[in-house]
Amino acid sequence: MTNNHNPSNSYRSILIVEDSHPQALKLKMALENNGCHVDWADTGLGGLNLAQEKKFDLIVLDIELPDINGFEVCKRLKTDLDLQDTPVVMLTTLDHAEHVVNGLEAGAIDYIPKDAFAEVVLMETIKQMS
Amino acid sequence: MSVNKICVSSDLDVVMARMEARKIAKLMGFSTADQARISLAASELARALSWKIDAPSELVFSNTSQNGQQGFQVACLISLEYVPPREGFDTSQKIPIPQRCLVGACQLVDESIVEELDDQQAQIILIKWLN
């Protein structure tokens, strides 16, 4: 088995908020192969609850969620004194400029379109956080 | 003035453009949100360039200044057919992807300059100022 473990990502604890189970699983595996510990919520409110229960180094947030959307989740995280310093990256199919601007204004540090290279870009973002 | 060039001939180069733009923006001292805007603008421009590759295209990153203010500049030459029409889009039609990428890139920066060079090509310059 190939070991993709990257020491720069070691011990990073990441929360994925993604309602698509196949996409969440794919992302979880990619992150774990790079030495991250990953938790996953499939709703916005579920993600907020997990974020309140446990300290994460990064939250990867989809926008189109079944209950509250990712912009709202991000806004709520950024108004919570205990959570506002946790970096949020939005990973989504909504790639129009206005969505990007909305995401960044809601407090996300990056906005990654879901394309063939989304995982590569996310890994690079995590590396740059180190 | 430092200049970095990225040759765009594939989808992977779009990712490279994004990463390089972010790296430079971070070095220049842009906030994380502005680093994201700059890297996305660069990747959108690269995505427009990579749409139909007749010959490899180039993105040129550089720093610029005006009245003592520092800025990040990304420039390229692009086929005139990808430049959005001055009169705007016909909203009843689907906007072609390269034009949508260009419009998106322009919305993410402070200044966008589109100059028609001839009947084939236009030069695009995007600038984000350091606050």
PDB file of N, CA and C in Angstrom, chain B residues 53-126:
ATOM      1  N   ILE B  53      -6.982  25.111 -26.188  1.00  0.00           N
ATOM      2  CA  ILE B  53      -5.558  25.378 -26.347  1.00  0.00           C
ATOM      3  C   ILE B  53      -5.150  25.205 -27.805  1.00  0.00           C
ATOM      4  N   ASP B  54      -4.919  26.330 -28.485  1.00  0.00           N
ATOM      5  CA  ASP B  54      -4.349  26.264 -29.831  1.00  0.00           C
ATOM      6  C   ASP B  54      -2.829  26.295 -29.698  1.00  0.00           C
ATOM      7  N   ALA B  55      -2.385  27.165 -28.831  1.00  0.00           N
ATOM      8  CA  ALA B  55      -0.969  27.268 -28.506  1.00  0.00           C
ATOM      9  C   ALA B  55      -0.902  27.540 -27.013  1.00  0.00           C
ATOM     10  N   PRO B  56       0.152  27.082 -26.330  1.00  0.00           N
ATOM     11  CA  PRO B  56       0.228  27.319 -24.892  1.00  0.00           C
ATOM     12  C   PRO B  56       0.122  28.818 -24.573  1.00  0.00           C
ATOM     13  N   SER B  57      -0.650  29.123 -23.558  1.00  0.00           N
ATOM     14  CA  SER B  57      -0.814  30.520 -23.148  1.00  0.00           C
ATOM     15  C   SER B  57      -0.041  30.739 -21.865  1.00  0.00           C
ATOM     16  N   GLU B  58       0.089  32.004 -21.513  1.00  0.00           N
ATOM     17  CA  GLU B  58       0.915  32.335 -20.369  1.00  0.00           C
ATOM     18  C   GLU B  58       0.195  33.297 -19.447  1.00  0.00           C
ATOM     19  N   LEU B  59       0.308  33.031 -18.164  1.00  0.00           N
ATOM     20  CA  LEU B  59      -0.174  33.982 -17.161  1.00  0.00           C
ATOM     21  C   LEU B  59       1.062  34.637 -16.559  1.00  0.00           C
ATOM     22  N   VAL B  60       1.028  35.944 -16.422  1.00  0.00           N
ATOM     23  CA  VAL B  60       2.189  36.654 -15.876  1.00  0.00           C
ATOM     24  C   VAL B  60       1.787  37.323 -14.567  1.00  0.00           C
ATOM     25  N   PHE B  61       2.417  36.912 -13.486  1.00  0.00           N
ATOM     26  CA  PHE B  61       2.169  37.512 -12.173  1.00  0.00           C
ATOM     27  C   PHE B  61       3.265  38.523 -11.884  1.00  0.00           C
ATOM     28  N   SER B  62       2.884  39.670 -11.381  1.00  0.00           N
ATOM     29  CA  SER B  62       3.898  40.656 -10.990  1.00  0.00           C
ATOM     30  C   SER B  62       3.340  41.554  -9.907  1.00  0.00           C
ATOM     31  N   ASN B  63       4.234  42.269  -9.236  1.00  0.00           N
ATOM     32  CA  ASN B  63       3.742  43.288  -8.320  1.00  0.00           C
ATOM     33  C   ASN B  63       3.710  44.618  -9.066  1.00  0.00           C
ATOM     34  N   THR B  64       2.831  45.497  -8.646  1.00  0.00           N
ATOM     35  CA  THR B  64       2.702  46.796  -9.292  1.00  0.00           C
ATOM     36  C   THR B  64       2.491  47.847  -8.206  1.00  0.00           C
ATOM     37  N   SER B  65       2.673  49.084  -8.558  1.00  0.00           N
ATOM     38  CA  SER B  65       2.418  50.131  -7.557  1.00  0.00           C
ATOM     39  C   SER B  65       1.851  51.365  -8.234  1.00  0.00           C
ATOM     40  N   GLN B  66       1.082  52.105  -7.464  1.00  0.00           N
ATOM     41  CA  GLN B  66       0.482  53.341  -7.963  1.00  0.00           C
ATOM     42  C   GLN B  66       0.288  54.273  -6.765  1.00  0.00           C
ATOM     43  N   ASN B  67       0.825  55.453  -6.848  1.00  0.00           N
ATOM     44  CA  ASN B  67       0.732  56.429  -5.748  1.00  0.00           C
ATOM     45  C   ASN B  67       1.139  55.818  -4.409  1.00  0.00           C
ATOM     46  N   GLY B  68       2.194  55.027  -4.437  1.00  0.00           N
ATOM     47  CA  GLY B  68       2.715  54.435  -3.205  1.00  0.00           C
ATOM     48  C   GLY B  68       1.966  53.203  -2.742  1.00  0.00           C
ATOM     49  N   GLN B  69       0.897  52.843  -3.438  1.00  0.00           N
ATOM     50  CA  GLN B  69       0.132  51.662  -3.043  1.00  0.00           C
ATOM     51  C   GLN B  69       0.630  50.443  -3.828  1.00  0.00           C
ATOM     52  N   GLN B  70       0.838  49.355  -3.114  1.00  0.00           N
ATOM     53  CA  GLN B  70       1.324  48.125  -3.741  1.00  0.00           C
ATOM     54  C   GLN B  70       0.148  47.265  -4.207  1.00  0.00           C
ATOM     55  N   GLY B  71       0.365  46.558  -5.281  1.00  0.00           N
ATOM     56  CA  GLY B  71      -0.696  45.685  -5.775  1.00  0.00           C
ATOM     57  C   GLY B  71      -0.146  44.433  -6.429  1.00  0.00           C
ATOM     58  N   PHE B  72      -1.015  43.439  -6.553  1.00  0.00           N
ATOM     59  CA  PHE B  72      -0.683  42.188  -7.237  1.00  0.00           C
ATOM     60  C   PHE B  72      -1.338  42.250  -8.611  1.00  0.00           C
ATOM     61  N   GLN B  73      -0.554  41.964  -9.638  1.00  0.00           N
ATOM     62  CA  GLN B  73      -1.095  42.046 -10.997  1.00  0.00           C
ATOM     63  C   GLN B  73      -0.966  40.699 -11.698  1.00  0.00           C
ATOM     64  N   VAL B  74      -2.020  40.316 -12.375  1.00  0.00           N
ATOM     65  CA  VAL B  74      -1.938  39.118 -13.221  1.00  0.00           C
ATOM     66  C   VAL B  74      -2.399  39.515 -14.624  1.00  0.00           C
ATOM     67  N   ALA B  75      -1.610  39.122 -15.608  1.00  0.00           N
ATOM     68  CA  ALA B  75      -1.902  39.533 -16.986  1.00  0.00           C
ATOM     69  C   ALA B  75      -1.798  38.348 -17.931  1.00  0.00           C
ATOM     70  N   CYS B  76      -2.521  38.433 -19.032  1.00  0.00           N
ATOM     71  CA  CYS B  76      -2.415  37.396 -20.064  1.00  0.00           C
ATOM     72  C   CYS B  76      -2.951  37.927 -21.387  1.00  0.00           C
ATOM     73  N   LEU B  77      -2.616  37.225 -22.419  1.00  0.00           N
ATOM     74  CA  LEU B  77      -3.215  37.486 -23.733  1.00  0.00           C
ATOM     75  C   LEU B  77      -4.261  36.409 -23.954  1.00  0.00           C
ATOM     76  N   ILE B  78      -5.390  36.818 -24.470  1.00  0.00           N
ATOM     77  CA  ILE B  78      -6.467  35.839 -24.637  1.00  0.00           C
ATOM     78  C   ILE B  78      -7.174  36.069 -25.970  1.00  0.00           C
ATOM     79  N   SER B  79      -7.702  35.001 -26.503  1.00  0.00           N
ATOM     80  CA  SER B  79      -8.425  35.111 -27.766  1.00  0.00           C
ATOM     81  C   SER B  79      -9.619  36.060 -27.597  1.00  0.00           C
ATOM     82  N   LEU B  80      -9.787  36.913 -28.569  1.00  0.00           N
ATOM     83  CA  LEU B  80     -10.838  37.937 -28.489  1.00  0.00           C
ATOM     84  C   LEU B  80     -12.232  37.323 -28.347  1.00  0.00           C
ATOM     85  N   GLU B  81     -12.385  36.113 -28.855  1.00  0.00           N
ATOM     86  CA  GLU B  81     -13.716  35.459 -28.777  1.00  0.00           C
ATOM     87  C   GLU B  81     -14.121  35.152 -27.331  1.00  0.00           C
ATOM     88  N   TYR B  82     -13.130  35.146 -26.408  1.00  0.00           N
ATOM     89  CA  TYR B  82     -13.428  34.850 -25.008  1.00  0.00           C
ATOM     90  C   TYR B  82     -13.761  36.106 -24.202  1.00  0.00           C
ATOM     91  N   VAL B  83     -13.543  37.261 -24.814  1.00  0.00           N
ATOM     92  CA  VAL B  83     -13.786  38.507 -24.087  1.00  0.00           C
ATOM     93  C   VAL B  83     -15.288  38.795 -24.079  1.00  0.00           C
ATOM     94  N   PRO B  84     -15.852  39.016 -22.885  1.00  0.00           N
ATOM     95  CA  PRO B  84     -17.296  39.280 -22.822  1.00  0.00           C
ATOM     96  C   PRO B  84     -17.661  40.516 -23.640  1.00  0.00           C
ATOM     97  N   PRO B  85     -18.814  40.513 -24.291  1.00  0.00           N
ATOM     98  CA  PRO B  85     -19.209  41.667 -25.103  1.00  0.00           C
ATOM     99  C   PRO B  85     -19.409  42.914 -24.243  1.00  0.00           C
ATOM    100  N   ARG B  86     -19.033  44.074 -24.801  1.00  0.00           N
ATOM    101  CA  ARG B  86     -19.155  45.347 -24.054  1.00  0.00           C
ATOM    102  C   ARG B  86     -20.596  45.626 -23.647  1.00  0.00           C
ATOM    103  N   GLU B  87     -21.517  45.231 -24.520  1.00  0.00           N
ATOM    104  CA  GLU B  87     -22.937  45.539 -24.251  1.00  0.00           C
ATOM    105  C   GLU B  87     -23.565  44.562 -23.243  1.00  0.00           C
ATOM    106  N   GLY B  88     -22.742  43.637 -22.733  1.00  0.00           N
ATOM    107  CA  GLY B  88     -23.242  42.672 -21.752  1.00  0.00           C
ATOM    108  C   GLY B  88     -23.739  41.410 -22.420  1.00  0.00           C
ATOM    109  N   PHE B  89     -24.175  40.471 -21.595  1.00  0.00           N
ATOM    110  CA  PHE B  89     -24.598  39.186 -22.120  1.00  0.00           C
ATOM    111  C   PHE B  89     -26.085  39.184 -22.436  1.00  0.00           C
ATOM    112  N   ASP B  90     -26.424  38.372 -23.401  1.00  0.00           N
ATOM    113  CA  ASP B  90     -27.835  38.072 -23.645  1.00  0.00           C
ATOM    114  C   ASP B  90     -28.232  37.044 -22.591  1.00  0.00           C
ATOM    115  N   THR B  91     -29.020  37.474 -21.618  1.00  0.00           N
ATOM    116  CA  THR B  91     -29.309  36.600 -20.473  1.00  0.00           C
ATOM    117  C   THR B  91     -30.194  35.404 -20.844  1.00  0.00           C
ATOM    118  N   SER B  92     -30.760  35.432 -22.061  1.00  0.00           N
ATOM    119  CA  SER B  92     -31.567  34.274 -22.473  1.00  0.00           C
ATOM    120  C   SER B  92     -30.657  33.134 -22.944  1.00  0.00           C
ATOM    121  N   GLN B  93     -29.393  33.466 -23.178  1.00  0.00           N
ATOM    122  CA  GLN B  93     -28.438  32.456 -23.659  1.00  0.00           C
ATOM    123  C   GLN B  93     -27.529  32.014 -22.512  1.00  0.00           C
ATOM    124  N   LYS B  94     -27.046  30.778 -22.600  1.00  0.00           N
ATOM    125  CA  LYS B  94     -26.089  30.306 -21.610  1.00  0.00           C
ATOM    126  C   LYS B  94     -24.734  30.972 -21.891  1.00  0.00           C
ATOM    127  N   ILE B  95     -24.129  31.515 -20.842  1.00  0.00           N
ATOM    128  CA  ILE B  95     -22.843  32.209 -21.032  1.00  0.00           C
ATOM    129  C   ILE B  95     -21.741  31.156 -21.213  1.00  0.00           C
ATOM    130  N   PRO B  96     -20.940  31.287 -22.292  1.00  0.00           N
ATOM    131  CA  PRO B  96     -19.870  30.303 -22.502  1.00  0.00           C
ATOM    132  C   PRO B  96     -18.887  30.301 -21.322  1.00  0.00           C
ATOM    133  N   ILE B  97     -18.323  29.141 -21.025  1.00  0.00           N
ATOM    134  CA  ILE B  97     -17.473  28.995 -19.828  1.00  0.00           C
ATOM    135  C   ILE B  97     -16.283  29.968 -19.806  1.00  0.00           C
ATOM    136  N   PRO B  98     -15.516  30.116 -20.909  1.00  0.00           N
ATOM    137  CA  PRO B  98     -14.378  31.042 -20.819  1.00  0.00           C
ATOM    138  C   PRO B  98     -14.803  32.474 -20.476  1.00  0.00           C
ATOM    139  N   GLN B  99     -15.907  32.916 -21.040  1.00  0.00           N
ATOM    140  CA  GLN B  99     -16.385  34.277 -20.748  1.00  0.00           C
ATOM    141  C   GLN B  99     -16.860  34.374 -19.307  1.00  0.00           C
ATOM    142  N   ARG B 100     -17.505  33.319 -18.833  1.00  0.00           N
ATOM    143  CA  ARG B 100     -17.971  33.305 -17.434  1.00  0.00           C
ATOM    144  C   ARG B 100     -16.766  33.357 -16.481  1.00  0.00           C
ATOM    145  N   CYS B 101     -15.707  32.628 -16.844  1.00  0.00           N
ATOM    146  CA  CYS B 101     -14.484  32.640 -16.026  1.00  0.00           C
ATOM    147  C   CYS B 101     -13.897  34.040 -15.970  1.00  0.00           C
ATOM    148  N   LEU B 102     -13.870  34.707 -17.131  1.00  0.00           N
ATOM    149  CA  LEU B 102     -13.295  36.061 -17.183  1.00  0.00           C
ATOM    150  C   LEU B 102     -14.105  37.034 -16.349  1.00  0.00           C
ATOM    151  N   VAL B 103     -15.420  36.961 -16.469  1.00  0.00           N
ATOM    152  CA  VAL B 103     -16.289  37.854 -15.690  1.00  0.00           C
ATOM    153  C   VAL B 103     -16.076  37.597 -14.197  1.00  0.00           C
ATOM    154  N   GLY B 104     -16.023  36.320 -13.824  1.00  0.00           N
ATOM    155  CA  GLY B 104     -15.806  35.955 -12.420  1.00  0.00           C
ATOM    156  C   GLY B 104     -14.483  36.484 -11.915  1.00  0.00           C
ATOM    157  N   ALA B 105     -13.429  36.317 -12.719  1.00  0.00           N
ATOM    158  CA  ALA B 105     -12.095  36.778 -12.312  1.00  0.00           C
ATOM    159  C   ALA B 105     -12.105  38.290 -12.079  1.00  0.00           C
ATOM    160  N   CYS B 106     -12.756  39.018 -12.990  1.00  0.00           N
ATOM    161  CA  CYS B 106     -12.801  40.491 -12.874  1.00  0.00           C
ATOM    162  C   CYS B 106     -13.538  40.917 -11.601  1.00  0.00           C
ATOM    163  N   GLN B 107     -14.557  40.154 -11.206  1.00  0.00           N
ATOM    164  CA  GLN B 107     -15.347  40.517 -10.016  1.00  0.00           C
ATOM    165  C   GLN B 107     -14.574  40.309  -8.718  1.00  0.00           C
ATOM    166  N   LEU B 108     -13.497  39.542  -8.773  1.00  0.00           N
ATOM    167  CA  LEU B 108     -12.757  39.211  -7.554  1.00  0.00           C
ATOM    168  C   LEU B 108     -11.608  40.176  -7.260  1.00  0.00           C
ATOM    169  N   VAL B 109     -11.323  41.072  -8.196  1.00  0.00           N
ATOM    170  CA  VAL B 109     -10.189  41.987  -8.008  1.00  0.00           C
ATOM    171  C   VAL B 109     -10.681  43.437  -7.989  1.00  0.00           C
ATOM    172  N   ASP B 110      -9.746  44.371  -7.744  1.00  0.00           N
ATOM    173  CA  ASP B 110     -10.122  45.785  -7.659  1.00  0.00           C
ATOM    174  C   ASP B 110     -10.188  46.452  -9.032  1.00  0.00           C
ATOM    175  N   GLU B 111      -9.293  46.045  -9.919  1.00  0.00           N
ATOM    176  CA  GLU B 111      -9.240  46.673 -11.253  1.00  0.00           C
ATOM    177  C   GLU B 111      -9.109  45.609 -12.319  1.00  0.00           C
ATOM    178  N   SER B 112      -9.812  45.791 -13.414  1.00  0.00           N
ATOM    179  CA  SER B 112      -9.626  44.882 -14.545  1.00  0.00           C
ATOM    180  C   SER B 112      -9.553  45.708 -15.817  1.00  0.00           C
ATOM    181  N   ILE B 113      -8.518  45.471 -16.580  1.00  0.00           N
ATOM    182  CA  ILE B 113      -8.304  46.222 -17.820  1.00  0.00           C
ATOM    183  C   ILE B 113      -8.324  45.233 -18.987  1.00  0.00           C
ATOM    184  N   VAL B 114      -9.196  45.503 -19.941  1.00  0.00           N
ATOM    185  CA  VAL B 114      -9.275  44.653 -21.134  1.00  0.00           C
ATOM    186  C   VAL B 114      -8.938  45.527 -22.334  1.00  0.00           C
ATOM    187  N   GLU B 115      -7.863  45.178 -23.015  1.00  0.00           N
ATOM    188  CA  GLU B 115      -7.428  45.986 -24.157  1.00  0.00           C
ATOM    189  C   GLU B 115      -7.346  45.114 -25.400  1.00  0.00           C
ATOM    190  N   GLU B 116      -8.108  45.496 -26.411  1.00  0.00           N
ATOM    191  CA  GLU B 116      -8.061  44.730 -27.667  1.00  0.00           C
ATOM    192  C   GLU B 116      -6.780  45.084 -28.406  1.00  0.00           C
ATOM    193  N   LEU B 117      -5.962  44.082 -28.705  1.00  0.00           N
ATOM    194  CA  LEU B 117      -4.682  44.341 -29.360  1.00  0.00           C
ATOM    195  C   LEU B 117      -4.833  44.335 -30.880  1.00  0.00           C
ATOM    196  N   ASP B 118      -5.623  43.404 -31.373  1.00  0.00           N
ATOM    197  CA  ASP B 118      -5.907  43.335 -32.804  1.00  0.00           C
ATOM    198  C   ASP B 118      -7.249  42.616 -32.969  1.00  0.00           C
ATOM    199  N   ASP B 119      -7.533  42.090 -34.136  1.00  0.00           N
ATOM    200  CA  ASP B 119      -8.830  41.420 -34.296  1.00  0.00           C
ATOM    201  C   ASP B 119      -8.810  39.973 -33.824  1.00  0.00           C
ATOM    202  N   GLN B 120      -7.686  39.564 -33.225  1.00  0.00           N
ATOM    203  CA  GLN B 120      -7.565  38.189 -32.733  1.00  0.00           C
ATOM    204  C   GLN B 120      -7.442  38.110 -31.212  1.00  0.00           C
ATOM    205  N   GLN B 121      -6.708  39.060 -30.650  1.00  0.00           N
ATOM    206  CA  GLN B 121      -6.310  38.940 -29.250  1.00  0.00           C
ATOM    207  C   GLN B 121      -6.623  40.170 -28.418  1.00  0.00           C
ATOM    208  N   ALA B 122      -6.782  39.910 -27.132  1.00  0.00           N
ATOM    209  CA  ALA B 122      -6.933  41.016 -26.181  1.00  0.00           C
ATOM    210  C   ALA B 122      -5.973  40.765 -25.017  1.00  0.00           C
ATOM    211  N   GLN B 123      -5.561  41.855 -24.388  1.00  0.00           N
ATOM    212  CA  GLN B 123      -4.737  41.716 -23.186  1.00  0.00           C
ATOM    213  C   GLN B 123      -5.629  41.956 -21.969  1.00  0.00           C
ATOM    214  N   ILE B 124      -5.533  41.069 -21.018  1.00  0.00           N
ATOM    215  CA  ILE B 124      -6.304  41.199 -19.775  1.00  0.00           C
ATOM    216  C   ILE B 124      -5.326  41.498 -18.645  1.00  0.00           C
ATOM    217  N   ILE B 125      -5.602  42.522 -17.869  1.00  0.00           N
ATOM    218  CA  ILE B 125      -4.780  42.817 -16.682  1.00  0.00           C
ATOM    219  C   ILE B 125      -5.726  42.936 -15.488  1.00  0.00           C
ATOM    220  N   LEU B 126      -5.461  42.134 -14.466  1.00  0.00           N
ATOM    221  CA  LEU B 126      -6.242  42.196 -13.228  1.00  0.00           C
ATOM    222  C   LEU B 126      -5.329  42.680 -12.107  1.00  0.00           C
TER     223      LEU B 126
END
